mmCIF file with all atom_site columns, C-alpha atoms in Angstrom:
data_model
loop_
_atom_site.group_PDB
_atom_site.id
_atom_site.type_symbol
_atom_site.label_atom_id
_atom_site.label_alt_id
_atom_site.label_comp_id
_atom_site.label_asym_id
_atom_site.label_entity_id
_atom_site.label_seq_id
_atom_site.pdbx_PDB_ins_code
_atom_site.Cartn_x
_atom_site.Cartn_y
_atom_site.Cartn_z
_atom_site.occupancy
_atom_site.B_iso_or_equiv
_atom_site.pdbx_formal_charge
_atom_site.auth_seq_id
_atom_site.auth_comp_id
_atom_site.auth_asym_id
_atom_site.auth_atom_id
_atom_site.pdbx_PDB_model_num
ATOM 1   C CA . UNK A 1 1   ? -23.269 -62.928  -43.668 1.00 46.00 ? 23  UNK A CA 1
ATOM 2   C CA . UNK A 1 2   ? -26.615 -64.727  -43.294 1.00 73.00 ? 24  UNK A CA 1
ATOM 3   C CA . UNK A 1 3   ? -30.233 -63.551  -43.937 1.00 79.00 ? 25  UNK A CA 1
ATOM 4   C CA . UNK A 1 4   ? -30.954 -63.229  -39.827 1.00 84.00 ? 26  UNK A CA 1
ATOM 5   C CA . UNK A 1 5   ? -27.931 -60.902  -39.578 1.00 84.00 ? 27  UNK A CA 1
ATOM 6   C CA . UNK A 1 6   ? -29.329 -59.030  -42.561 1.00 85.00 ? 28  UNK A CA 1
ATOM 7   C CA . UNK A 1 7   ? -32.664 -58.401  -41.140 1.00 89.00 ? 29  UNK A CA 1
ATOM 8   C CA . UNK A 1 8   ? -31.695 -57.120  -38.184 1.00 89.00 ? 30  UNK A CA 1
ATOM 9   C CA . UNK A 1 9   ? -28.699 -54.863  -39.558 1.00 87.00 ? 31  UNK A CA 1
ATOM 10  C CA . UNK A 1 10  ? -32.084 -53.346  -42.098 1.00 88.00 ? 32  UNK A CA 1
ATOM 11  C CA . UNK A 1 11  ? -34.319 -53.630  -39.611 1.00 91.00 ? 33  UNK A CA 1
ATOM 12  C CA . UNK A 1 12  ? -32.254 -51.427  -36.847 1.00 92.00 ? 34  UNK A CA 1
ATOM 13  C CA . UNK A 1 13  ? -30.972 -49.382  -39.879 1.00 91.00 ? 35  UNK A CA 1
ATOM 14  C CA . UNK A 1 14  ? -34.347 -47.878  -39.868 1.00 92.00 ? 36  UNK A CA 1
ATOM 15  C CA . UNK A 1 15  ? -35.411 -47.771  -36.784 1.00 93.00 ? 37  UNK A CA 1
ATOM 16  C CA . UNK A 1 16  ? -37.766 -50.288  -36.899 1.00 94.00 ? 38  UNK A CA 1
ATOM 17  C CA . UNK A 1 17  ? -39.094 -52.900  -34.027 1.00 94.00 ? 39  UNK A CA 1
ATOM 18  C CA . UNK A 1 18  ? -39.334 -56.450  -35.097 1.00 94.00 ? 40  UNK A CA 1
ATOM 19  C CA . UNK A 1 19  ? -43.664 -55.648  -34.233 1.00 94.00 ? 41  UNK A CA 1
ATOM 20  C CA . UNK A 1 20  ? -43.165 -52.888  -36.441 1.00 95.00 ? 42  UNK A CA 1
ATOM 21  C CA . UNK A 1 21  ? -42.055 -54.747  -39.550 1.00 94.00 ? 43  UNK A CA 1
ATOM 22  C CA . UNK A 1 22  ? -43.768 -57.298  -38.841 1.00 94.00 ? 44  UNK A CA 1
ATOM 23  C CA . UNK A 1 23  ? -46.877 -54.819  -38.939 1.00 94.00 ? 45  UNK A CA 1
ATOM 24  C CA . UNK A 1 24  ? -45.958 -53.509  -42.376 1.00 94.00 ? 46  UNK A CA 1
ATOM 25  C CA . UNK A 1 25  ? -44.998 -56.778  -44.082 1.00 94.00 ? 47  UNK A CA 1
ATOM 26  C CA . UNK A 1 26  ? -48.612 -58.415  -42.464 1.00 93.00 ? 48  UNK A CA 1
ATOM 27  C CA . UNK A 1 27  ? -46.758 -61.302  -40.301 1.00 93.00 ? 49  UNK A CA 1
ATOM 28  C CA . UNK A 1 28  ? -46.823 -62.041  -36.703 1.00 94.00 ? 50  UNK A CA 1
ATOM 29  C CA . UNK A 1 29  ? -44.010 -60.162  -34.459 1.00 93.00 ? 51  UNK A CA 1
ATOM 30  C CA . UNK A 1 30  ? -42.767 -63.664  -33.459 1.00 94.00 ? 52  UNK A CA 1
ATOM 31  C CA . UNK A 1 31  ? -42.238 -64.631  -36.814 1.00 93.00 ? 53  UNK A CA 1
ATOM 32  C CA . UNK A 1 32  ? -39.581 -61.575  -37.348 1.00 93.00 ? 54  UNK A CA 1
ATOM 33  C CA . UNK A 1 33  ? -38.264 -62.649  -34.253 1.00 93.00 ? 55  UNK A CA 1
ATOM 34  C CA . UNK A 1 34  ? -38.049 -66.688  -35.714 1.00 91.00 ? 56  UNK A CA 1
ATOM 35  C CA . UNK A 1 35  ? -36.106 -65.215  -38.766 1.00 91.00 ? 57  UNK A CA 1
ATOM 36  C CA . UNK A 1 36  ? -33.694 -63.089  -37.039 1.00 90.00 ? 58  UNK A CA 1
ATOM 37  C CA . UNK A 1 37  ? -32.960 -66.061  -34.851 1.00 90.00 ? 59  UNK A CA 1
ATOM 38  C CA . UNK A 1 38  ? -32.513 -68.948  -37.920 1.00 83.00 ? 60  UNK A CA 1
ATOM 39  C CA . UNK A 1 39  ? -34.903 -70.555  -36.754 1.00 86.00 ? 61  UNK A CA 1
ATOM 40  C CA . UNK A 1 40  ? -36.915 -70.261  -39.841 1.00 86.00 ? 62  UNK A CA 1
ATOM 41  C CA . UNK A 1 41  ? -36.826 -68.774  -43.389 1.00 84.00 ? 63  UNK A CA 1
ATOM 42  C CA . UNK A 1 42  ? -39.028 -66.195  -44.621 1.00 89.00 ? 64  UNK A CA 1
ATOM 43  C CA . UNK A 1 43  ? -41.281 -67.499  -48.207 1.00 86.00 ? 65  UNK A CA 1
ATOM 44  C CA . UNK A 1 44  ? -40.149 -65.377  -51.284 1.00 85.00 ? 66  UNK A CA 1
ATOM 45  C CA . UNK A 1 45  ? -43.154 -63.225  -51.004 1.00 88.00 ? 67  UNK A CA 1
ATOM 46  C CA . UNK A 1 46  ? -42.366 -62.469  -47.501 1.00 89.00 ? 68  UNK A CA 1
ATOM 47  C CA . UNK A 1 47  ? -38.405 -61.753  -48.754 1.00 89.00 ? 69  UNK A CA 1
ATOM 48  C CA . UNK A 1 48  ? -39.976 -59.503  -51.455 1.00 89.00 ? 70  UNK A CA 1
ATOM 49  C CA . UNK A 1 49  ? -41.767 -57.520  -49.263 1.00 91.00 ? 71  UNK A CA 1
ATOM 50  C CA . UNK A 1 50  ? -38.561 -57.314  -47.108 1.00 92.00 ? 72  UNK A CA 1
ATOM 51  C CA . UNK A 1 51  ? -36.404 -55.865  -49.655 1.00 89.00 ? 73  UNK A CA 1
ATOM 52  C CA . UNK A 1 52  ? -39.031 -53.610  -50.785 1.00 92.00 ? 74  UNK A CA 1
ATOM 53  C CA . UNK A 1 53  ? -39.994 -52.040  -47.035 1.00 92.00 ? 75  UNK A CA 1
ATOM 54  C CA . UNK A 1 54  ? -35.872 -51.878  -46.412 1.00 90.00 ? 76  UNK A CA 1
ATOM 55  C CA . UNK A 1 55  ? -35.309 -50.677  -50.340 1.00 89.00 ? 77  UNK A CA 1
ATOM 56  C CA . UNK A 1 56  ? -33.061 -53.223  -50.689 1.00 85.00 ? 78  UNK A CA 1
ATOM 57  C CA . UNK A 1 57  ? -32.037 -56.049  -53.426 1.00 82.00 ? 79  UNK A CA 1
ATOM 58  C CA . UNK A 1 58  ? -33.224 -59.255  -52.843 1.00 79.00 ? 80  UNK A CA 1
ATOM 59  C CA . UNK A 1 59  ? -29.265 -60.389  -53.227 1.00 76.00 ? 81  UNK A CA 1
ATOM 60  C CA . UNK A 1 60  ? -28.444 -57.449  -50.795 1.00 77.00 ? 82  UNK A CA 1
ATOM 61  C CA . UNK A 1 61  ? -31.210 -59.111  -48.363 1.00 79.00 ? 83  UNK A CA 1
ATOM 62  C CA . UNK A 1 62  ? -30.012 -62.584  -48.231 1.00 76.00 ? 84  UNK A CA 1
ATOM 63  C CA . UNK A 1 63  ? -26.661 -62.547  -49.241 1.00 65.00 ? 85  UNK A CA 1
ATOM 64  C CA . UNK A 1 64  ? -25.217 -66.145  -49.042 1.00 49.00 ? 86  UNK A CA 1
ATOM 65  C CA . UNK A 1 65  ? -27.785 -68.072  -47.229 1.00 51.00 ? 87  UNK A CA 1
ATOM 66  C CA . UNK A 1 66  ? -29.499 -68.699  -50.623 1.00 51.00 ? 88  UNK A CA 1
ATOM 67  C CA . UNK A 1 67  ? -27.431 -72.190  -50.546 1.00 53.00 ? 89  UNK A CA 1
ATOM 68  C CA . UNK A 1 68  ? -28.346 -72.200  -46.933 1.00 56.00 ? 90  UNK A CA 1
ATOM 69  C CA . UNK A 1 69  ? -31.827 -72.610  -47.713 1.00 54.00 ? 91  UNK A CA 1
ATOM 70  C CA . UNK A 1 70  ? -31.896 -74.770  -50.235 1.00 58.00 ? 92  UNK A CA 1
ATOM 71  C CA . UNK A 1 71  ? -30.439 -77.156  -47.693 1.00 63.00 ? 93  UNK A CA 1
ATOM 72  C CA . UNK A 1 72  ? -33.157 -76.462  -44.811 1.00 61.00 ? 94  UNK A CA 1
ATOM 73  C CA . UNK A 1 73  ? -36.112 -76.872  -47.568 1.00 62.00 ? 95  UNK A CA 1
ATOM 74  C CA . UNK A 1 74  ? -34.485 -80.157  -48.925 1.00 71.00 ? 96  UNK A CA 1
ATOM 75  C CA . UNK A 1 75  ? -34.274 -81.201  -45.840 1.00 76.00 ? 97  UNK A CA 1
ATOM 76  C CA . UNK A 1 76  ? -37.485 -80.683  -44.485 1.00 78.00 ? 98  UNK A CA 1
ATOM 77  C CA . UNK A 1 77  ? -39.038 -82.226  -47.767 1.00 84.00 ? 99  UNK A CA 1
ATOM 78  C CA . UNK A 1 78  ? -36.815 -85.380  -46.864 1.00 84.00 ? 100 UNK A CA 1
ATOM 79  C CA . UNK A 1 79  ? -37.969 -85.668  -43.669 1.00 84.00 ? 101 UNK A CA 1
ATOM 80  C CA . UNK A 1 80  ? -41.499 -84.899  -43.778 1.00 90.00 ? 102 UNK A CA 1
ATOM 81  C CA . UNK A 1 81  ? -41.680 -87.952  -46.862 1.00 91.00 ? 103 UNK A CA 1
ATOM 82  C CA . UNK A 1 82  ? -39.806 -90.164  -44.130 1.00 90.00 ? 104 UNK A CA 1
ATOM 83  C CA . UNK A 1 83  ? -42.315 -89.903  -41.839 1.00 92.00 ? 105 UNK A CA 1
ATOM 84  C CA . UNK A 1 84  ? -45.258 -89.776  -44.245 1.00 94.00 ? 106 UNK A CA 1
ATOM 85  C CA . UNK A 1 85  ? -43.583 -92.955  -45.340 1.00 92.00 ? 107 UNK A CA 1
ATOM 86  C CA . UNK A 1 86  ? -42.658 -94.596  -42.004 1.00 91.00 ? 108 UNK A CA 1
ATOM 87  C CA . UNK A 1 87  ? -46.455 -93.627  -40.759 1.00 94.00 ? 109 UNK A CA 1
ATOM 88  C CA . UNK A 1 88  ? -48.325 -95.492  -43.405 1.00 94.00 ? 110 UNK A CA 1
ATOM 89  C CA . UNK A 1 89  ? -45.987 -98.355  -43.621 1.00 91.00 ? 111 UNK A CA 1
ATOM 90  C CA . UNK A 1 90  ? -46.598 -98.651  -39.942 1.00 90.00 ? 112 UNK A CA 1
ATOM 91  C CA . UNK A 1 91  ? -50.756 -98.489  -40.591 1.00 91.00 ? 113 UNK A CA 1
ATOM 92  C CA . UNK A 1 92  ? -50.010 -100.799 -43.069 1.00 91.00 ? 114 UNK A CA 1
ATOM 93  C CA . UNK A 1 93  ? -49.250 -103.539 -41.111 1.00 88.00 ? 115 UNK A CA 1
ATOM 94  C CA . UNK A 1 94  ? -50.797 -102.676 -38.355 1.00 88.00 ? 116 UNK A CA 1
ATOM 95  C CA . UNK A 1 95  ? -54.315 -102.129 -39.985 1.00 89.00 ? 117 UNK A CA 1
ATOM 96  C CA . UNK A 1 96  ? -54.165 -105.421 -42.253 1.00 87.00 ? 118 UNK A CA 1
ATOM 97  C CA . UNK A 1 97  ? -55.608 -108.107 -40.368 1.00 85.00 ? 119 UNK A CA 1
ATOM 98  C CA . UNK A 1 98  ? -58.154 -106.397 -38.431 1.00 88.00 ? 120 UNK A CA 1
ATOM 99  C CA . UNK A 1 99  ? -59.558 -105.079 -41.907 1.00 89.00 ? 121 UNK A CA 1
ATOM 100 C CA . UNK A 1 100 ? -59.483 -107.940 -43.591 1.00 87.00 ? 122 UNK A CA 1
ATOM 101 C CA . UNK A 1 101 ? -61.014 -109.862 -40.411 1.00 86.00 ? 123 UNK A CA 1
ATOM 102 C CA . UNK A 1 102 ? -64.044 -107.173 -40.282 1.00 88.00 ? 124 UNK A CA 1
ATOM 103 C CA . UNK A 1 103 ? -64.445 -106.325 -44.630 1.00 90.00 ? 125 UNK A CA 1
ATOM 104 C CA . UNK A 1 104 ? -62.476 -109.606 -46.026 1.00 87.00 ? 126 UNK A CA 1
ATOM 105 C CA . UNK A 1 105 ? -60.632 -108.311 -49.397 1.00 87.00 ? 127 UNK A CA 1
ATOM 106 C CA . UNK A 1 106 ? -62.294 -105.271 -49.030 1.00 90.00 ? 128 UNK A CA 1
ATOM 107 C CA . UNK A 1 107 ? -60.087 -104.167 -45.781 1.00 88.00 ? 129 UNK A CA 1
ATOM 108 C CA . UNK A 1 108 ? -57.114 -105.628 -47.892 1.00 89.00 ? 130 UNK A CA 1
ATOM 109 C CA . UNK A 1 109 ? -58.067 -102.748 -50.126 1.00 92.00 ? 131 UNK A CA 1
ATOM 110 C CA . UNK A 1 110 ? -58.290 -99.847  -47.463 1.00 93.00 ? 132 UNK A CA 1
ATOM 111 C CA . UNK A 1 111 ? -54.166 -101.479 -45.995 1.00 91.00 ? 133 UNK A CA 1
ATOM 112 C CA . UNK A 1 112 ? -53.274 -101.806 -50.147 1.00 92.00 ? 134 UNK A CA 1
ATOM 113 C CA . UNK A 1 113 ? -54.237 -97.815  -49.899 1.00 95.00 ? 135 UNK A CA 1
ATOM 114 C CA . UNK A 1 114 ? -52.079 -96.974  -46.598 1.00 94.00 ? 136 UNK A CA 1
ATOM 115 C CA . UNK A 1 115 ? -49.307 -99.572  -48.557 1.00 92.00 ? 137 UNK A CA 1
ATOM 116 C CA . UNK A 1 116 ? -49.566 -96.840  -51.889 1.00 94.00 ? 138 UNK A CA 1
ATOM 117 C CA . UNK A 1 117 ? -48.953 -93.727  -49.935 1.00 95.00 ? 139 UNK A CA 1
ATOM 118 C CA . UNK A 1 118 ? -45.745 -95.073  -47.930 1.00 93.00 ? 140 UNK A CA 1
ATOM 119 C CA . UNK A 1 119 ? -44.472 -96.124  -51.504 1.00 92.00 ? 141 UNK A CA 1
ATOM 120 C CA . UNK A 1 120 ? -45.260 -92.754  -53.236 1.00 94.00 ? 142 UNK A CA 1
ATOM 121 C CA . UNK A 1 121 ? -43.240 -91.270  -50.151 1.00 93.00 ? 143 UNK A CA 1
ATOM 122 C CA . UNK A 1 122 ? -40.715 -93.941  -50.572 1.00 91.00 ? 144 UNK A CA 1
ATOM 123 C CA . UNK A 1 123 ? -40.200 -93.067  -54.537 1.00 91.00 ? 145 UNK A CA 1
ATOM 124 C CA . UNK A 1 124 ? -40.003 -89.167  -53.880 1.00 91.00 ? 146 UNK A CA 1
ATOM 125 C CA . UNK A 1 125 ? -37.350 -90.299  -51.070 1.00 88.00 ? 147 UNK A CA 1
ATOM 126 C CA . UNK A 1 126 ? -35.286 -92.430  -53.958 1.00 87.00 ? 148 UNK A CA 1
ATOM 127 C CA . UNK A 1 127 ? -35.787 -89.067  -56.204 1.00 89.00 ? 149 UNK A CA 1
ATOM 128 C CA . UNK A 1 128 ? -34.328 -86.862  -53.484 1.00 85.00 ? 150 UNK A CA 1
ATOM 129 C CA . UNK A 1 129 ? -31.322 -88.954  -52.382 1.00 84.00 ? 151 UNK A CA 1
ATOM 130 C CA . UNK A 1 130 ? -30.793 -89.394  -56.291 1.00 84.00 ? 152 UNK A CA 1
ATOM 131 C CA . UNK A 1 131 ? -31.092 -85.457  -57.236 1.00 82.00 ? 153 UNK A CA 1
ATOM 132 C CA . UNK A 1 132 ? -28.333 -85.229  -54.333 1.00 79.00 ? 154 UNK A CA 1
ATOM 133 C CA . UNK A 1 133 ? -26.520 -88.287  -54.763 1.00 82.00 ? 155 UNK A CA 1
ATOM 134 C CA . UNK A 1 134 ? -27.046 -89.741  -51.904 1.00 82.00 ? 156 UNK A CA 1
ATOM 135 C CA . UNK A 1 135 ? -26.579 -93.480  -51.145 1.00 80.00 ? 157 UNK A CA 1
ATOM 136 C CA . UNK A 1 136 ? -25.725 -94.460  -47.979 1.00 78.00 ? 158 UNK A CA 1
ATOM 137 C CA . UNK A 1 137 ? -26.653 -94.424  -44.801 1.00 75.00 ? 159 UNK A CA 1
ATOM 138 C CA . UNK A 1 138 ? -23.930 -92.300  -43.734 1.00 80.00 ? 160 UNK A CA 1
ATOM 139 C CA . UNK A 1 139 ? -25.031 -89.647  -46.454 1.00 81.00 ? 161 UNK A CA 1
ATOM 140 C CA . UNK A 1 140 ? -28.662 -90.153  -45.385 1.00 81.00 ? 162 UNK A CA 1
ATOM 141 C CA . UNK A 1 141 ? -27.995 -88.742  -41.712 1.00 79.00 ? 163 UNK A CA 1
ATOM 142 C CA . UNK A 1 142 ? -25.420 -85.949  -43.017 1.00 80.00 ? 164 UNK A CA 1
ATOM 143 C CA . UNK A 1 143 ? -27.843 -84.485  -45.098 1.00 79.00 ? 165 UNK A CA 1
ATOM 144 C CA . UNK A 1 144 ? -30.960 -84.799  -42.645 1.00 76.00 ? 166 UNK A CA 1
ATOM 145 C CA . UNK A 1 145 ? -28.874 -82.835  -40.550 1.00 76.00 ? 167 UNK A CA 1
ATOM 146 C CA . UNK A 1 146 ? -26.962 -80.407  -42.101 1.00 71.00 ? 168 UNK A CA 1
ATOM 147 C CA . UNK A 1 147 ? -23.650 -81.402  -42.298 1.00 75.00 ? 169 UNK A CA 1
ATOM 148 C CA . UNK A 1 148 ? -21.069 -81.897  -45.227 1.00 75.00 ? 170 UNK A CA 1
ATOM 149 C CA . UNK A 1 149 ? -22.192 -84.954  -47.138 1.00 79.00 ? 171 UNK A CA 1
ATOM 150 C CA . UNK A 1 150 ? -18.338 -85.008  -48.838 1.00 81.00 ? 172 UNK A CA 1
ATOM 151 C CA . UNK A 1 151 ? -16.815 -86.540  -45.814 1.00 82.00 ? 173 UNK A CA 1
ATOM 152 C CA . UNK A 1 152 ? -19.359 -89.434  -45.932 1.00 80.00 ? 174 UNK A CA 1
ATOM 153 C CA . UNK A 1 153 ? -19.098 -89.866  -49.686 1.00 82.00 ? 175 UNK A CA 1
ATOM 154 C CA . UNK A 1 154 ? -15.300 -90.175  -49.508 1.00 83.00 ? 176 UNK A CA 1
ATOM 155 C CA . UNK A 1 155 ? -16.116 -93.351  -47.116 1.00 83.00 ? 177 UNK A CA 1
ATOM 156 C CA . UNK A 1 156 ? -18.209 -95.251  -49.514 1.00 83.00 ? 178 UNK A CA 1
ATOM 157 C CA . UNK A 1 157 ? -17.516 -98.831  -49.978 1.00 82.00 ? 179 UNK A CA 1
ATOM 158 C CA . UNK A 1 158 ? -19.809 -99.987  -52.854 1.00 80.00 ? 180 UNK A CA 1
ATOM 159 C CA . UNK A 1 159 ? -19.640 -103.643 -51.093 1.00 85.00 ? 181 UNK A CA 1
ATOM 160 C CA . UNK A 1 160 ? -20.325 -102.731 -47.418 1.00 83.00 ? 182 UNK A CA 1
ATOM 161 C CA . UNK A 1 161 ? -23.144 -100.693 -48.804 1.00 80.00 ? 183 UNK A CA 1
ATOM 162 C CA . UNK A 1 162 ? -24.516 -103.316 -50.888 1.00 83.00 ? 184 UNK A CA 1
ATOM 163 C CA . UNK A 1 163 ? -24.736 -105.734 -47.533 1.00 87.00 ? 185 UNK A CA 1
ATOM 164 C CA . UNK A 1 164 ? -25.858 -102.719 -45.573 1.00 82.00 ? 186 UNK A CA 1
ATOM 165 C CA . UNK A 1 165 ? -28.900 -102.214 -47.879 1.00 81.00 ? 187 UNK A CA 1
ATOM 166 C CA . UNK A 1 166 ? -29.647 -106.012 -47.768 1.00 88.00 ? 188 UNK A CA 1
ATOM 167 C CA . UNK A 1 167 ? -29.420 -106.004 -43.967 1.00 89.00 ? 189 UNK A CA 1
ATOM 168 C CA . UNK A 1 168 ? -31.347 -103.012 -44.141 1.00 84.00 ? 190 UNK A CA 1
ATOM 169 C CA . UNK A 1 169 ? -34.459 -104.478 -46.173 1.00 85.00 ? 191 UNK A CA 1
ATOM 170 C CA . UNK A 1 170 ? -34.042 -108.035 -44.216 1.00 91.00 ? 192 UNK A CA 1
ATOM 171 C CA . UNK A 1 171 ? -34.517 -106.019 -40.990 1.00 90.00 ? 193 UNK A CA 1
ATOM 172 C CA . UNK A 1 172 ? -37.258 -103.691 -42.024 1.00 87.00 ? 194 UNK A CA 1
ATOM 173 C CA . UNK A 1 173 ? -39.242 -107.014 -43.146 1.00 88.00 ? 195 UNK A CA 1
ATOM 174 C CA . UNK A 1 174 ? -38.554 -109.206 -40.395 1.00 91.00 ? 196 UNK A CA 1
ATOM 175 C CA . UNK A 1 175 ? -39.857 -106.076 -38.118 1.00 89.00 ? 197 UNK A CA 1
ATOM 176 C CA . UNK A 1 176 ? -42.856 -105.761 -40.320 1.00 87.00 ? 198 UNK A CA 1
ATOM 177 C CA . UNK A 1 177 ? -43.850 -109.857 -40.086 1.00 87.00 ? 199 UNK A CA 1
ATOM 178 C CA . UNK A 1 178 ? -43.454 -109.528 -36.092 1.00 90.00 ? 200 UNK A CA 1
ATOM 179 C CA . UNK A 1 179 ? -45.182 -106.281 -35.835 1.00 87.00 ? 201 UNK A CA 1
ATOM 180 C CA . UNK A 1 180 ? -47.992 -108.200 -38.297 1.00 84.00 ? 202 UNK A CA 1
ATOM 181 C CA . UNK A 1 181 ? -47.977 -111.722 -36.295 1.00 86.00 ? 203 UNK A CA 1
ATOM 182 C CA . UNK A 1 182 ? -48.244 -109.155 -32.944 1.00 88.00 ? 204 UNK A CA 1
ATOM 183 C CA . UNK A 1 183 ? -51.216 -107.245 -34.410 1.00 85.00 ? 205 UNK A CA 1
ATOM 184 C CA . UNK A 1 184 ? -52.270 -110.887 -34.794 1.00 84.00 ? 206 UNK A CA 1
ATOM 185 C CA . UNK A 1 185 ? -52.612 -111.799 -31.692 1.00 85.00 ? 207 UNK A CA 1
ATOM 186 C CA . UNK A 1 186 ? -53.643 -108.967 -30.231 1.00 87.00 ? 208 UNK A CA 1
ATOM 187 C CA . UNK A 1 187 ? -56.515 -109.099 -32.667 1.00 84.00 ? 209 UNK A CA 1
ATOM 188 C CA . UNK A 1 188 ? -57.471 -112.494 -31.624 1.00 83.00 ? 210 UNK A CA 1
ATOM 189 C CA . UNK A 1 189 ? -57.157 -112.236 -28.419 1.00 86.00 ? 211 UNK A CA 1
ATOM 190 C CA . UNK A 1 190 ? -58.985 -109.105 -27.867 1.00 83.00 ? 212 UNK A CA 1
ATOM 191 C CA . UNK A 1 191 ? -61.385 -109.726 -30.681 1.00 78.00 ? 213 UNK A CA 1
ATOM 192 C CA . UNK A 1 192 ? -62.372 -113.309 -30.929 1.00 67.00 ? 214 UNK A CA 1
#
C-alpha cells in the first residue's frame, strides 16, 4: 500500500475533508488532493504533522512508498541538474561571441561563468549516476523515468558503451561549434 492510499484510508477514517486537513496541517486543499492522487509527496514536516493529526506512526503513514520516494526525489534532482546543465551550456555558446565582441576578454569572463555552472551541474550529474551506478544511456532514461534500471544493466556492453560515450561527446561538440559559428553569423550580420 502506498502513502496516497494511506491518506485517504486516515483521512476518511476520521471523517475528515481533504479542506479540512488541509486546514489543520496549514496546506492548501489542492495540495491534499495532489498527495492522495501521487502526484506529489508531502515534505517530512508535512508527514509529521500527518501522523500526528491521524495519531498514527510515521511507518503506519507511509508504509512502503519510502523507496518510492527516494526514487521521485532522485529523480527530480537528476533532472532539474540536466537542465540547469543543458541551459547554461546552451548560454554558453550562445552568449560567447557577442560578449566578447561588445567587453573583449571581459565577456569571455561573463560565458567562462555560464561555462562553470553547466559543469558544477555536470559533476553533481556524474555523482548521481555514480551513487546509483548508472552508466549508460539506457540506465540514464530508466531511471529518469521510473523504471527498473536491472533490465538495462543486464544489457551493458562495456565496448558499445565506450563508442556510445565517444559518439556522444563528438556530437555534443560538433552541435556546440555549429550552434557557435551560427551565433556567428547572426551576430555579424545583425550587428556589424
Amino acid at each position: 500500500m502506498n502513502f496516497s492510499k494511506q491518506l485517504k484510508i486516515y483521512r476518511e477514517r476520521d471523517g475528515l475533508s481533504q479542506e479540512e486537513v488541509a486546514e489543520k496541517i496549514y496546506v492548501t486543499r489542492q495540495t491534499i488532493s495532489k498527495w492522495e492522487n501521487d502526484h506529489t509527496y508531502p515534505d517530512i514536516h508535512n508527514l509529521i504533522a500527518l501522523s500526528t493529526l491521524f495519531e498514527v506512526s510515521l511507518d503506519e503513514l507511509i508504509k512502503g512508498d519510502v523507496e518510492n520516494m527516494r526514487q521521485t526525489i532522485g529523480v527530480a534532482k537528476f533532472n532539474k541538474h540536466t537542465g540547469v546543465m543543458f541551459v547554461f551550456m546552451i548560454m554558453t555558446v550562445i552568449s560567447i561571441v557577442p560578449l566578447m565582441d561588445l567587453w573583449g576578454w571581459y565577456g569571455v569572463g561573463i560565458s567562462l561563468v555560464f561555462w562553470v555552472i553547466s559543469m558544477v551541474a555536470a559533476l553533481k550529474i556524474e555523482k548521481m549516476k555514480k551513487m546509483e551506478n548508472i552508466q549508460t544511456y539506457a540506465e540514464i532514461l530508466a531511471f529518469t523515468e521510473g523504471k527498473n534500471i536491472q533490465a538495462a544493466r543486464e544489457k551493458r556492453d562495456k565496448k558499445r558503451d565506450r563508442v556510445n560515450k565517444i559518439k556522444i561527446v563528438l556530437v555534443f561538440t560538433l552541435t556546440s561549434a555549429i550552434i557557435c559559428l551560427i551565433s556567428v553569423f547572426i551576430w555579424n550580420w545583425f550587428f556589424r
